[in-house]
Every structure is written in structure tokens, then in C-alpha cells.
mmCIF file of C-alpha atoms in Angstrom:
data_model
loop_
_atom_site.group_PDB
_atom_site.id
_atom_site.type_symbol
_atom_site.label_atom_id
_atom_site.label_comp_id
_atom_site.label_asym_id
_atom_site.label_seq_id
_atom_site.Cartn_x
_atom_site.Cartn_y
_atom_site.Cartn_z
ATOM 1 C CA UNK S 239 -23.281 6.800 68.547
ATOM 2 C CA UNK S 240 -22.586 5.707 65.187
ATOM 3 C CA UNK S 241 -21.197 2.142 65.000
ATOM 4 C CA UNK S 242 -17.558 1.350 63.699
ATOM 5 C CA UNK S 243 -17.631 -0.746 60.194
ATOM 6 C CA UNK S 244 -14.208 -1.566 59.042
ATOM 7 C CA UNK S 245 -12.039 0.094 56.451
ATOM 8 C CA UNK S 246 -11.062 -2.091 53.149
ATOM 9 C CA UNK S 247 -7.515 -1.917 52.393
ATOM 10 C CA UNK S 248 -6.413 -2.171 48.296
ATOM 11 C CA UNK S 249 -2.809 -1.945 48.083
ATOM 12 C CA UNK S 250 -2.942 -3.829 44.935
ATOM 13 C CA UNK S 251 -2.517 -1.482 41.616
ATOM 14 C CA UNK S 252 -3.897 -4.254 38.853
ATOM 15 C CA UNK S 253 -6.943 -4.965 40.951
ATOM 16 C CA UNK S 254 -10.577 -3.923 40.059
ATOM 17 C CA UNK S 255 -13.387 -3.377 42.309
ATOM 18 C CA UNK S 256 -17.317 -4.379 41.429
ATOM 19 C CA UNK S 257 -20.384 -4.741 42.589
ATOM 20 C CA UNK S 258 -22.011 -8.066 42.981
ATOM 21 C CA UNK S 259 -25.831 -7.602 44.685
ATOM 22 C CA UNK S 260 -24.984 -6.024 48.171
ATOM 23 C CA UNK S 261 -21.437 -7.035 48.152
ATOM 24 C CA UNK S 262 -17.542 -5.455 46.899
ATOM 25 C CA UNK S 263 -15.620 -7.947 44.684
ATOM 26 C CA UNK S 264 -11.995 -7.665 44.349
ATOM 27 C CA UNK S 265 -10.994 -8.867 41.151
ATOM 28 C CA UNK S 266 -7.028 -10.088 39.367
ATOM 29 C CA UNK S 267 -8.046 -10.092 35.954
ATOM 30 C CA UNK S 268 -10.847 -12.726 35.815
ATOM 31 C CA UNK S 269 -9.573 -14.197 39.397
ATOM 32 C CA UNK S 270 -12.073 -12.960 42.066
ATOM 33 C CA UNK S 271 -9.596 -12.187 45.129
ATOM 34 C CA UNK S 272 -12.188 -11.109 47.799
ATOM 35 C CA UNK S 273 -15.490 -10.267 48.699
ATOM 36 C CA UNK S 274 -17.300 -8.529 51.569
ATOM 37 C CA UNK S 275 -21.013 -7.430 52.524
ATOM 38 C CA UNK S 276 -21.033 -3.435 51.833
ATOM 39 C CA UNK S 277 -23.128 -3.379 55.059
ATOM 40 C CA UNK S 278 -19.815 -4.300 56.891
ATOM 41 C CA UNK S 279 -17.768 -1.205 55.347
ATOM 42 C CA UNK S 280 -17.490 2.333 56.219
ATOM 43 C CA UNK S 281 -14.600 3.121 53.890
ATOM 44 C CA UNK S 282 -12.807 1.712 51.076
ATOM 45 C CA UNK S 283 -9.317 3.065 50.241
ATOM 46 C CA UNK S 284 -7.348 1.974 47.046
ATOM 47 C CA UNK S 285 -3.870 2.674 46.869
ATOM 48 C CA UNK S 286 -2.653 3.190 43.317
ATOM 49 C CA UNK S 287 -4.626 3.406 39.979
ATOM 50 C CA UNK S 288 -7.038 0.664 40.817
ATOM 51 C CA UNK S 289 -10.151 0.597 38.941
ATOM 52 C CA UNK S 290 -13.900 0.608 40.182
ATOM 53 C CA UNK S 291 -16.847 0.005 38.498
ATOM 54 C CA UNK S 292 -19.479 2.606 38.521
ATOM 55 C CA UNK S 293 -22.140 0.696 39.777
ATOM 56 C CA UNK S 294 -19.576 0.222 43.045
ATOM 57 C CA UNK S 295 -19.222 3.671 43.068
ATOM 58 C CA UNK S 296 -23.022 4.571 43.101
ATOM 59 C CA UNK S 297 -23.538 1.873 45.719
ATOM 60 C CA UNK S 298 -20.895 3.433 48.152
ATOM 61 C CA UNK S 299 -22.092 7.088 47.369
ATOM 62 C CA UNK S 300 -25.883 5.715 48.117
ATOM 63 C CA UNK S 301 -24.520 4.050 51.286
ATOM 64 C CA UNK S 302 -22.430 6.758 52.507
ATOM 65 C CA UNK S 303 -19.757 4.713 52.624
ATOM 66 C CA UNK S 304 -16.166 6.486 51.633
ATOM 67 C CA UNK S 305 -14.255 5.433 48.227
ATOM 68 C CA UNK S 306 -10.878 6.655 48.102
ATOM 69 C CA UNK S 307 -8.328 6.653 45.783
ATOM 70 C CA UNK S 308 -4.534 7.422 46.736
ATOM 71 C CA UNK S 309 -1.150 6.727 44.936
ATOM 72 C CA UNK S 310 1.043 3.854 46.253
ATOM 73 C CA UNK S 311 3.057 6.997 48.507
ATOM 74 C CA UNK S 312 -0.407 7.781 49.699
ATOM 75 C CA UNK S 313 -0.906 10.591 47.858
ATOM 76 C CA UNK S 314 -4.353 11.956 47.344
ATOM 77 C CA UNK S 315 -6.182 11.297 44.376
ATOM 78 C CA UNK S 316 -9.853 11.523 44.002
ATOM 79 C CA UNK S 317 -12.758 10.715 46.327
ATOM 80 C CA UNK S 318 -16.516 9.029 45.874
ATOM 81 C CA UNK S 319 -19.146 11.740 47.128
ATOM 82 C CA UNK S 320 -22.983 11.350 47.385
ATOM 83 C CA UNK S 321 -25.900 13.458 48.450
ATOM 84 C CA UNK S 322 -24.202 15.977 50.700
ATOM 85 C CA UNK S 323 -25.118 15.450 54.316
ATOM 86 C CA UNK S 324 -26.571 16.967 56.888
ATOM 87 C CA UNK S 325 -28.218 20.322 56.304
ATOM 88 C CA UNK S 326 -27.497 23.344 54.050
ATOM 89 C CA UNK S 327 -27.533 25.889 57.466
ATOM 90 C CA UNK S 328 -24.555 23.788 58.930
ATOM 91 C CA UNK S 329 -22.574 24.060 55.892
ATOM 92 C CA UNK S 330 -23.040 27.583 55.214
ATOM 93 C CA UNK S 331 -21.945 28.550 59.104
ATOM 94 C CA UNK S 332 -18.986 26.707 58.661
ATOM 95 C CA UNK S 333 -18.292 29.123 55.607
ATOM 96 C CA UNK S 334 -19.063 31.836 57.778
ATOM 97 C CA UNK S 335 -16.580 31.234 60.847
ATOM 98 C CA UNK S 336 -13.945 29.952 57.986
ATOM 99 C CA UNK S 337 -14.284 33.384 57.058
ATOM 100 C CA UNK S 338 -14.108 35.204 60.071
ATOM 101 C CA UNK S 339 -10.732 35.218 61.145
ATOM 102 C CA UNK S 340 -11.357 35.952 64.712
ATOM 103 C CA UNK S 341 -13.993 33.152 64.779
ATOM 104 C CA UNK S 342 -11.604 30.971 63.111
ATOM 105 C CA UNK S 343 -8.542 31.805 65.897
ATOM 106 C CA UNK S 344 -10.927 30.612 68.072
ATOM 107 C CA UNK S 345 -11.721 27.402 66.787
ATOM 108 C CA UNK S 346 -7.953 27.074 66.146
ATOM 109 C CA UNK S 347 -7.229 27.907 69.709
ATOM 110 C CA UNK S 348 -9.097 24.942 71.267
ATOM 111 C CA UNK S 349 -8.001 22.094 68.620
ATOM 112 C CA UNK S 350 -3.874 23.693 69.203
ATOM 113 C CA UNK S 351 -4.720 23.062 72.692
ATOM 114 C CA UNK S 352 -5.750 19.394 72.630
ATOM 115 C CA UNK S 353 -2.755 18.633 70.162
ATOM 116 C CA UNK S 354 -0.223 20.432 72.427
ATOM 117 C CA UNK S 355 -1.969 18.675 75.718
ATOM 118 C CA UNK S 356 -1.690 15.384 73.924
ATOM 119 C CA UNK S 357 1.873 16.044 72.345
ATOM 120 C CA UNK S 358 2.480 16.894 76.400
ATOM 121 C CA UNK S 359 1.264 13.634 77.556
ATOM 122 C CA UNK S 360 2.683 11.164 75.007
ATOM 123 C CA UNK S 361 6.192 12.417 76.414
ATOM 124 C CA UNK S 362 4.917 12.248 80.208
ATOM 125 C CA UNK S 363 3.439 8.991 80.036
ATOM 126 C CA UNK S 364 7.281 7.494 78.399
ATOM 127 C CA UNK S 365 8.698 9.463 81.060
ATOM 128 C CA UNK S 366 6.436 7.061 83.330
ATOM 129 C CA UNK S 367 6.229 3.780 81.731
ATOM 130 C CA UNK S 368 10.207 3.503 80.504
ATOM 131 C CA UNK S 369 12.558 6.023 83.313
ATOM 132 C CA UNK S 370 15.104 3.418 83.274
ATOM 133 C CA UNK S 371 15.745 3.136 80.053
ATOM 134 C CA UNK S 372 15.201 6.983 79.317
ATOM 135 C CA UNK S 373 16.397 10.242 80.004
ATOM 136 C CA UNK S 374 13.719 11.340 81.966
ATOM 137 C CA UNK S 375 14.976 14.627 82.587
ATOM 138 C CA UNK S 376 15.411 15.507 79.079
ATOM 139 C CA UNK S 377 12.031 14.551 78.529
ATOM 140 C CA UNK S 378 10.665 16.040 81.777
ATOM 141 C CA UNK S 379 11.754 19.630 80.713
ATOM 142 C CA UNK S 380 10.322 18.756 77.079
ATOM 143 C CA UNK S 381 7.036 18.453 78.915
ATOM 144 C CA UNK S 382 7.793 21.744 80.895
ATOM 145 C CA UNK S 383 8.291 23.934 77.788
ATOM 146 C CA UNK S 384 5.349 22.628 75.952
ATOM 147 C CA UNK S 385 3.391 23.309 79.639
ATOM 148 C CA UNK S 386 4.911 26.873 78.920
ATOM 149 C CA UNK S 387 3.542 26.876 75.560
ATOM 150 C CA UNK S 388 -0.271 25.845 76.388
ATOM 151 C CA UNK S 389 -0.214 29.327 78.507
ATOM 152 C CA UNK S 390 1.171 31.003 75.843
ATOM 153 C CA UNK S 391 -1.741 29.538 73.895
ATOM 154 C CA UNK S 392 -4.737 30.680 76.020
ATOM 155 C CA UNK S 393 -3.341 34.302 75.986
ATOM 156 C CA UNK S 394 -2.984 34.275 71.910
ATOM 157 C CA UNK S 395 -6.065 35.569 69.563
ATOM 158 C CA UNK S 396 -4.494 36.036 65.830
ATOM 159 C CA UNK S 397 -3.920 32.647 63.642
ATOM 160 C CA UNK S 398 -0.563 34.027 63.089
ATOM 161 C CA UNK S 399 0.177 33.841 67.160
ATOM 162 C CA UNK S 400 -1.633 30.608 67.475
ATOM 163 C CA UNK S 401 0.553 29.014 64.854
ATOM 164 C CA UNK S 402 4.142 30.537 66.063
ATOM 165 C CA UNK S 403 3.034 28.917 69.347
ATOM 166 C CA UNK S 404 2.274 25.528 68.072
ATOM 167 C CA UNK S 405 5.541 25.372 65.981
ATOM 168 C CA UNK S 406 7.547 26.209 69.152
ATOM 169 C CA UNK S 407 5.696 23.413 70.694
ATOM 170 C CA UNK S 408 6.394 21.022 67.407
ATOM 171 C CA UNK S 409 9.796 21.483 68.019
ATOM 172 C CA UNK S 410 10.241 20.574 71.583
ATOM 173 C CA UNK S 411 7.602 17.589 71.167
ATOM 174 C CA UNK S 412 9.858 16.151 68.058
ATOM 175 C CA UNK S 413 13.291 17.308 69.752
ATOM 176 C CA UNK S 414 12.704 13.755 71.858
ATOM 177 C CA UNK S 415 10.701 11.555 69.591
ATOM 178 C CA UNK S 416 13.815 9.912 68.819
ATOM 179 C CA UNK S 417 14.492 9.149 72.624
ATOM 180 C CA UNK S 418 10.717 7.521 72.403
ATOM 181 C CA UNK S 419 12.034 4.933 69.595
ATOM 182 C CA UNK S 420 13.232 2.100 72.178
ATOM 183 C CA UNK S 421 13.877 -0.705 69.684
ATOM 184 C CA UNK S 422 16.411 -1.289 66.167
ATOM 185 C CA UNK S 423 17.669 2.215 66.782
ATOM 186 C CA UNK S 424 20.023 1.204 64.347
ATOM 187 C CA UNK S 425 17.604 1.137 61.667
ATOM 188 C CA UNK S 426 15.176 3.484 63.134
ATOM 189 C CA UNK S 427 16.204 7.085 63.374
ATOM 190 C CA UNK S 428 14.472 10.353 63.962
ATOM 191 C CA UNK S 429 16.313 13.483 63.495
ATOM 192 C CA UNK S 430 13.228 15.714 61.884
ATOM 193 C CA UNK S 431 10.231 15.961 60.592
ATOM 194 C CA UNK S 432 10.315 15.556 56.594
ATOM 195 C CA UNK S 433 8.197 14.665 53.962
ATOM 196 C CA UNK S 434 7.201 14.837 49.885
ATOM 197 C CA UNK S 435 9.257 12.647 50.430
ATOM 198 C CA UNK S 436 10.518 11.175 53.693
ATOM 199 C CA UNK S 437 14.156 10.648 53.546
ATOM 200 C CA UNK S 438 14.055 8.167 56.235
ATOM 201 C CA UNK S 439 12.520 5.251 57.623
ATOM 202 C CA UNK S 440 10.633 6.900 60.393
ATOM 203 C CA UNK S 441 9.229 9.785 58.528
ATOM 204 C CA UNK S 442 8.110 7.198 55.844
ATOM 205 C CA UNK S 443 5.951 5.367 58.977
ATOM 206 C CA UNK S 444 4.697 8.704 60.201
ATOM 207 C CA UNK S 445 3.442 9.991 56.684
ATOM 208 C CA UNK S 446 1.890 6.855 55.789
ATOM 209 C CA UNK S 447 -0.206 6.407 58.769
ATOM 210 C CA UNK S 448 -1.006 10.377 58.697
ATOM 211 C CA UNK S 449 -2.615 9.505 55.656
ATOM 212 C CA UNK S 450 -4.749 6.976 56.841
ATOM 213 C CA UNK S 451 -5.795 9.305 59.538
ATOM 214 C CA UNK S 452 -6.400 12.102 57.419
ATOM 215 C CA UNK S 453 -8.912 9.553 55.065
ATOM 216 C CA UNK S 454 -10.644 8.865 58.141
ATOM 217 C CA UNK S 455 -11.421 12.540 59.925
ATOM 218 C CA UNK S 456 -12.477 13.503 56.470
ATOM 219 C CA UNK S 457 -14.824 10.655 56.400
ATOM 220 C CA UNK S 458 -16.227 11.315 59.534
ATOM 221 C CA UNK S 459 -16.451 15.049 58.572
ATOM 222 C CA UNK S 460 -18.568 14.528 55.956
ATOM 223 C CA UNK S 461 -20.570 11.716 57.767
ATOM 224 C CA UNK S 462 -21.921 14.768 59.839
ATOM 225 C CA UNK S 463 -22.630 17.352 57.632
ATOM 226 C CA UNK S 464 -19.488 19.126 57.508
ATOM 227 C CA UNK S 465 -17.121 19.998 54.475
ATOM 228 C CA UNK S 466 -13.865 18.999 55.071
ATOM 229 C CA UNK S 467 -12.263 21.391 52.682
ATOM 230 C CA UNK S 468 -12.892 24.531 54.359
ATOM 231 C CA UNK S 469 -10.419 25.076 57.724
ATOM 232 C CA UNK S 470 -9.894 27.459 60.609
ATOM 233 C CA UNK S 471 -6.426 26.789 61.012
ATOM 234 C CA UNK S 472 -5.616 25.307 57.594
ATOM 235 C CA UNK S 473 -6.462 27.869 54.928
ATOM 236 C CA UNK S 474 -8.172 26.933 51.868
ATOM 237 C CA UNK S 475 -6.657 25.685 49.245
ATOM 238 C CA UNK S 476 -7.381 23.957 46.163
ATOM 239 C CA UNK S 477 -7.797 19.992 46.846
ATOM 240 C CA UNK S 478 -6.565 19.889 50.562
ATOM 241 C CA UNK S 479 -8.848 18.834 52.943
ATOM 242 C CA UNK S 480 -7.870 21.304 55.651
ATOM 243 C CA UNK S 481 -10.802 20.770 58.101
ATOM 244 C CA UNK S 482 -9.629 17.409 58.164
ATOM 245 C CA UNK S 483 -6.029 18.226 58.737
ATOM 246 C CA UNK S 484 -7.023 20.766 61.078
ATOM 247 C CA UNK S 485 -8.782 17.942 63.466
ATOM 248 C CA UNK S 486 -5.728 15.786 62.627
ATOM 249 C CA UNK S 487 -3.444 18.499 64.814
ATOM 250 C CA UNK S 488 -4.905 17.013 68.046
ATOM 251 C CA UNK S 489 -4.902 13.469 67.295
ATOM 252 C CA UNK S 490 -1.751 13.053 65.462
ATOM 253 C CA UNK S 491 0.490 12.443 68.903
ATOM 254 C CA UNK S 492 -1.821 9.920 70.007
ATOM 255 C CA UNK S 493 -3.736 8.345 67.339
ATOM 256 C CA UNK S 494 -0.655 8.390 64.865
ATOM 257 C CA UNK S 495 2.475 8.910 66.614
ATOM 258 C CA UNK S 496 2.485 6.485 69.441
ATOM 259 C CA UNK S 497 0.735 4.190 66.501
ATOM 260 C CA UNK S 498 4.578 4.558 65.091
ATOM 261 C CA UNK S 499 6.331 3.896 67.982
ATOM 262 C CA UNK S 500 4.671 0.610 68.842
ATOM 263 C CA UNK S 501 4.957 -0.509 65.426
ATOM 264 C CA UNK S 502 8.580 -0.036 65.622
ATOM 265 C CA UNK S 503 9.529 -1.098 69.316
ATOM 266 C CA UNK S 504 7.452 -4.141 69.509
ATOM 267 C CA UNK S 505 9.226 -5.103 66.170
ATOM 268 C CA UNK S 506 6.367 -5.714 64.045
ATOM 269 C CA UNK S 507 8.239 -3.817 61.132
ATOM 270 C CA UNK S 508 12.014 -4.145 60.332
ATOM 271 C CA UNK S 509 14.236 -2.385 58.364
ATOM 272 C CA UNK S 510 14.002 -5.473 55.508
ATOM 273 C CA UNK S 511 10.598 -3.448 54.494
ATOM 274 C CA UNK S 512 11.954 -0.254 53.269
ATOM 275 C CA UNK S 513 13.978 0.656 49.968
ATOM 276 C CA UNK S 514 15.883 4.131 49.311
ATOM 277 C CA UNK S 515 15.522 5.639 45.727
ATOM 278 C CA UNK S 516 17.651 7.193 44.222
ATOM 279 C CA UNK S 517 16.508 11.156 45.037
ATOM 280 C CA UNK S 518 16.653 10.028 48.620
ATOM 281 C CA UNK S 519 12.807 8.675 48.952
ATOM 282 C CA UNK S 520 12.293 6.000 51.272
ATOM 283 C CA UNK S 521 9.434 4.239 50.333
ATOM 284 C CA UNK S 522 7.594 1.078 52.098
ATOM 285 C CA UNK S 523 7.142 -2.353 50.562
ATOM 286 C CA UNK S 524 3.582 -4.095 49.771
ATOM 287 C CA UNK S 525 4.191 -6.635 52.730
ATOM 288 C CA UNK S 526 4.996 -3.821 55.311
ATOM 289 C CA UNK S 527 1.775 -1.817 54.318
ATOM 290 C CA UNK S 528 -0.306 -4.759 54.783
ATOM 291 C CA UNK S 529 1.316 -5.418 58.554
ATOM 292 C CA UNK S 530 0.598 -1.404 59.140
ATOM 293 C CA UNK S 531 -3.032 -1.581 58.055
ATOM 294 C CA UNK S 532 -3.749 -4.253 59.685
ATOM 295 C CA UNK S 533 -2.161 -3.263 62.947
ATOM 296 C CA UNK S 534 -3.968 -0.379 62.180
ATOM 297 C CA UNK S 535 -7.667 -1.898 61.844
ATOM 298 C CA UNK S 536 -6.990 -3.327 65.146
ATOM 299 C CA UNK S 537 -5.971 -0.458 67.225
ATOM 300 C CA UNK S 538 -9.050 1.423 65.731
ATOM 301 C CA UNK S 539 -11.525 -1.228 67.309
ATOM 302 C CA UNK S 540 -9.315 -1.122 70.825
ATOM 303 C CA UNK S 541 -11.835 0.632 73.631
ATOM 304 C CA UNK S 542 -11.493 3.970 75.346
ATOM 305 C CA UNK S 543 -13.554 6.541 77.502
ATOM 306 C CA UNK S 544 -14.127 9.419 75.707
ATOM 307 C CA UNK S 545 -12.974 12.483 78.192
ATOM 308 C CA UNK S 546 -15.478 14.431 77.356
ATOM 309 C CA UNK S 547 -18.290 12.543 76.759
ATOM 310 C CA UNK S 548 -17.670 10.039 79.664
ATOM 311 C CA UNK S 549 -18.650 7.321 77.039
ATOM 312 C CA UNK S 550 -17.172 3.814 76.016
ATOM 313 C CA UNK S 551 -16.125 4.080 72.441
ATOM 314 C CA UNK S 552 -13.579 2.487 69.711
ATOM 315 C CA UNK S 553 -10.463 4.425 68.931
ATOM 316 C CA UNK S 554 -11.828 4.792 65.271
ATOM 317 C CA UNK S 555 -14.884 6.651 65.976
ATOM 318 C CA UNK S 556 -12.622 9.445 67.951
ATOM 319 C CA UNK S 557 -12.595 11.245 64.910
ATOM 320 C CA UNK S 558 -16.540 10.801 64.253
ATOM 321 C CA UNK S 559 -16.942 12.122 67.833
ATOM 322 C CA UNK S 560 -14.423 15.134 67.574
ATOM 323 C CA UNK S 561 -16.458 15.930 63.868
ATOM 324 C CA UNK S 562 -20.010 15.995 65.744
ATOM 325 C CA UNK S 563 -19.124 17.849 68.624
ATOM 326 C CA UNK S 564 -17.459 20.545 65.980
ATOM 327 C CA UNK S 565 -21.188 20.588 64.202
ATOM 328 C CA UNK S 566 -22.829 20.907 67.644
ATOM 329 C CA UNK S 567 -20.455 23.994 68.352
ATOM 330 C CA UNK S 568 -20.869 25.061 64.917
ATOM 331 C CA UNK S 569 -24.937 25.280 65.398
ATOM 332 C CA UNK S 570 -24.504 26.488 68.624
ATOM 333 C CA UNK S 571 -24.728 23.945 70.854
ATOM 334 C CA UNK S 572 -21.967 24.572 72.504
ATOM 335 C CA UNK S 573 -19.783 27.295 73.832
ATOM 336 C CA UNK S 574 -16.922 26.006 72.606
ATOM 337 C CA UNK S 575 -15.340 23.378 70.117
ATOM 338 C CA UNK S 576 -14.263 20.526 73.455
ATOM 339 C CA UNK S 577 -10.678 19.330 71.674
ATOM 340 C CA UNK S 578 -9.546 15.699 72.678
ATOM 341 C CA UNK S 579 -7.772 15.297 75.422
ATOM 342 C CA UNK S 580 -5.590 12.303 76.029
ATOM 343 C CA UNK S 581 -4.292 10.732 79.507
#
């Protein structure tokens, strides 16, 4: 199993990175801010138009380590590639089943059924941990309909069915997220899922930390061999890394979500770190990104048993497991993609 090296964080937009022997500088003008061993990295991610010098940029493409670059909303912008890896064969099956819509419905299938499991679970387990301070009826029937939806699922075979049924399912799951938020309801309110850009505080949280998600399933993609532009369940389309977001779908509730939740019911973000615009855009401040990417860091080095493989492993290399098992199934391996599934 591959071993977890930590992410570098750049939320700074006047900072400069460079290469210094085997190590990443940060850089203020001619202040130097930071520096780390590139041995100790797996991914760098710069948020806004920070600048890199090309010998940085050669050393993480030689070192397979991932160099991102994002706006301050965490917008894609460009990202560091190498020598493709893995092998040509694995690349151009991918292409095939990508192409095949039946093939692809049943890829789909098994990743909508470990995000609806999981979306299912993240409402039992409140349900469990807080009935005296919830409804847990409301959330209880929730659970129920979802339930309803997972047999729906089994007994679908067109992408068209498969994604009706997960959107009834998205709608249930979210119709109680806002019970889930425990803490500075007053500040902290979920009504609906929206975006580009979130109108609200919550939706700001969820879309940030989506990001860093995303950045790190299409990391792990490639680390494997696979391309994480071409989908099943996410189309192609130009500059969206839809294999990525496809493998996102069945970690979001657990990985992201409950990520979210914490964040706001233990308190470690207030409503002091988040300013409206204008249009309605609720943006994040410097000193509230920090405390999310560091919470973040940590909860990606927290321990867990893998479900299927019965193995001890850090939250952040779910998403390298999830990307090999997907190759394995891909060269065939396996039967069938084995989604995450969460208790």
C-alpha cells in the first residue's frame, strides 16, 4: 500500500514556489517563508495565481508528486503532469468502457451504490449518536426512502435511470442535513444545495472541501495509471475531471460532508470567517481556510479498516485504494468495481 505524504497548502496569492536541492521553498518577495523535503509531499496545491519555478515543476512531475493550481474560490486552474503512469493497455480500456454505455451504467451502478449506502449511514449513525437532541423519526424515514432507492438502484441499467435514482436519493439525504448541523444554527443554515457560487455559509464549507477532495481522487487516479478525465457517470467534457468526480459520489457523505459538520458543531469555524458580496457570494477568509486545511490534513492521517480490503489504512489513501481497485476491475481483476462502503 502506498504510504500517505502530506499535502502543502498555499493560500497565499504573492507567494512563489522554488526549488532548492531536494526541497520546496516558499518565498514573500526575497523573504523565504517555508521549506520542506519533496520526499515528504504527495501534493502541492496553490490557491490563487501563485508562481512556481520550472525547475519545481520538473521536480514534482519527475517525483510524481501533484502541483495544482486553483483560484482563491477553488476554482480549477491548471495542473503539473509527468510521464503518464501505468501502462498504455489500462488507459485505452478505460476509453473503451467510457465508451460503452452499458459498460459505463455498470460502473456507475456500483459507485451510486456506495454513495447512496454511505449518504444512508451518515443519517443512521446521527440518528444513533444524537436521538435526544434530534428528530429521529424524520431522519429514520430519510434513511427508509434512500433504503427504497438502493433497490431501485440494483434493478436500473441506463445512465439516465441510474442518475434519476441518485437525485431522488440527493434529495432525501440533503432534506435533513440541516437537522445534522447541531451547533450556531443561527449562523449555520442549510436549506439546499448551491454553488458557482454558494449563497450561504454552509454551501461555501461544502464546496471548498469538495474541492480538496476532488484534487486528491484525481491524484490518486493518476498515481495508478488511470485518466481522470474520462467518466462513466460524468460525461466528458472539456477540463472536468469526471473520473474523479465520479469516485467523489461515494465519498462525498463521509469523507466531505460529515468533514462539514464537525467543523461546524465542534465550533472550530464561526460565522466571523465569512463575508457576503455583493451578487450574493459567500466567500471564506484566509484564516478560516487555514483552520479547514489543517483540520483537514489531520482527519486524512486518522486510521480506518478498509471494508473491503480488511486492511488498516489512513483516511487519505481511501481514494488511492478506491482508484486501484477501479484499475484492477478495469484489467479484469475483478468482477466488479467494490464501491466504499461506510459504517
Amino acid at each position: 500500500m502506498r504510504k500517505l505524504g502530506n499535502t502543502l497548502y498555499i493560500l497565499s496569492p504573492d507567494a512563489y514556489l522554488s526549488l532548492d536541492g531536494e526541497n520546496i521553498v516558499v518565498q514573500k518577495g526575497k523573504e523565504e517563508i517555508r521549506r520542506l523535503p519533496l520526499h515528504n509531499l504527495d501534493g502541492v496545491v496553490a490557491f490563487g495565481y501563485t508562481g512556481a519555478s520550472p525547475g519545481l515543476m520538473g521536480a514534482c512531475a519527475d517525483r510524481g508528486i501533484a502541483l495544482t493550481f486553483l483560484t482563491m474560490h477553488g476554482h480549477f486552474l491548471a495542473r503539473v503532469c509527468g510521464r503518464e503512469l501505468g501502462n498504455v493497455v489500462l488507459r485505452k480500456e478505460q476509453y473503451r468502457v467510457s465508451d460503452d454505455a452499458e459498460k459505463s451504467a455498470a460502473v456507475a451502478k456500483e459507485i451510486l451504490t456506495g454513495k447512496l449506502f454511505n449518504s444512508r449511514w451518515v443519517i443512521e449513525r446521527a440518528a444513533r449518536d444524537y436521538a435526544l437532541r434530534l428528530d429521529a423519526e424524520k431522519l429514520k424515514q430519510a434513511s427508509r426512502r434512500i433504503a427504497e432507492s438502493l433497490k431501485k438502484l440494483r434493478e436500473a441499467h441506463t445512465l439516465e435511470e441510474l442518475r434519476g435514482i441518485e437525485g431522488e436519493a440527493a434529495t432525501e439525504y440533503f432534506s435533513v442535513f440541516d437537522d445534522l448541523i447541531l451547533q450556531q444554527k443561527e449562523h449555520f443554515v442549510f436549506r439546499n444545495r448551491n454553488r458557482r457560487p454558494p449563497t450561504d455559509n454552509v454551501n461555501a464549507l461544502l464546496s471548498f472541501v469538495y474541492t480538496l477532495l476532488g484534487h486528491d481522487i484525481a491524484s490518486a487516479l493518476e498515481t495508478v495509471g488511470l485518466d481522470p478525465y474520462v467518466g462513466f457517470l460524468h460525461r466528458d467534457r472539456p477540463g472536468r475531471i469526471s473520473l474523479a468526480l465520479d469516485l467523489m459520489e461515494e465519498l462525498r457523505a463521509v469523507a466531505a460532508d460529515r468533514f462539514v459538520l464537525t467543523m461546524i458543531n465542534t465550533r472550530q469555524i464561526t460565522e466571523k470567517g465569512f463575508v457576503r458580496k455583493e451578487n450574493g457570494a459567500v466567500l471564506m477568509d484566509d484564516d478560516t481556510r487555514k483552520t479547514i486545511l489543517t483540520a483537514w490534513q489531520k482527519k486524512k492521517q486518522e486510521e480506518i479498516r478498509h471494508p473491503m480490503l480488511d486492511e488498516k489504512m489512513e483516511w487519505g489513501l481511501v481514494p488511492y485504494s478506491q482508484a486501484l481497485l477501479l484499475a484492477r476491475y478495469l484489467r479484469g481483476d475483478l468482477d466488479a468495481y467494490p464501491p466504499f462502503l461506510w459504517k
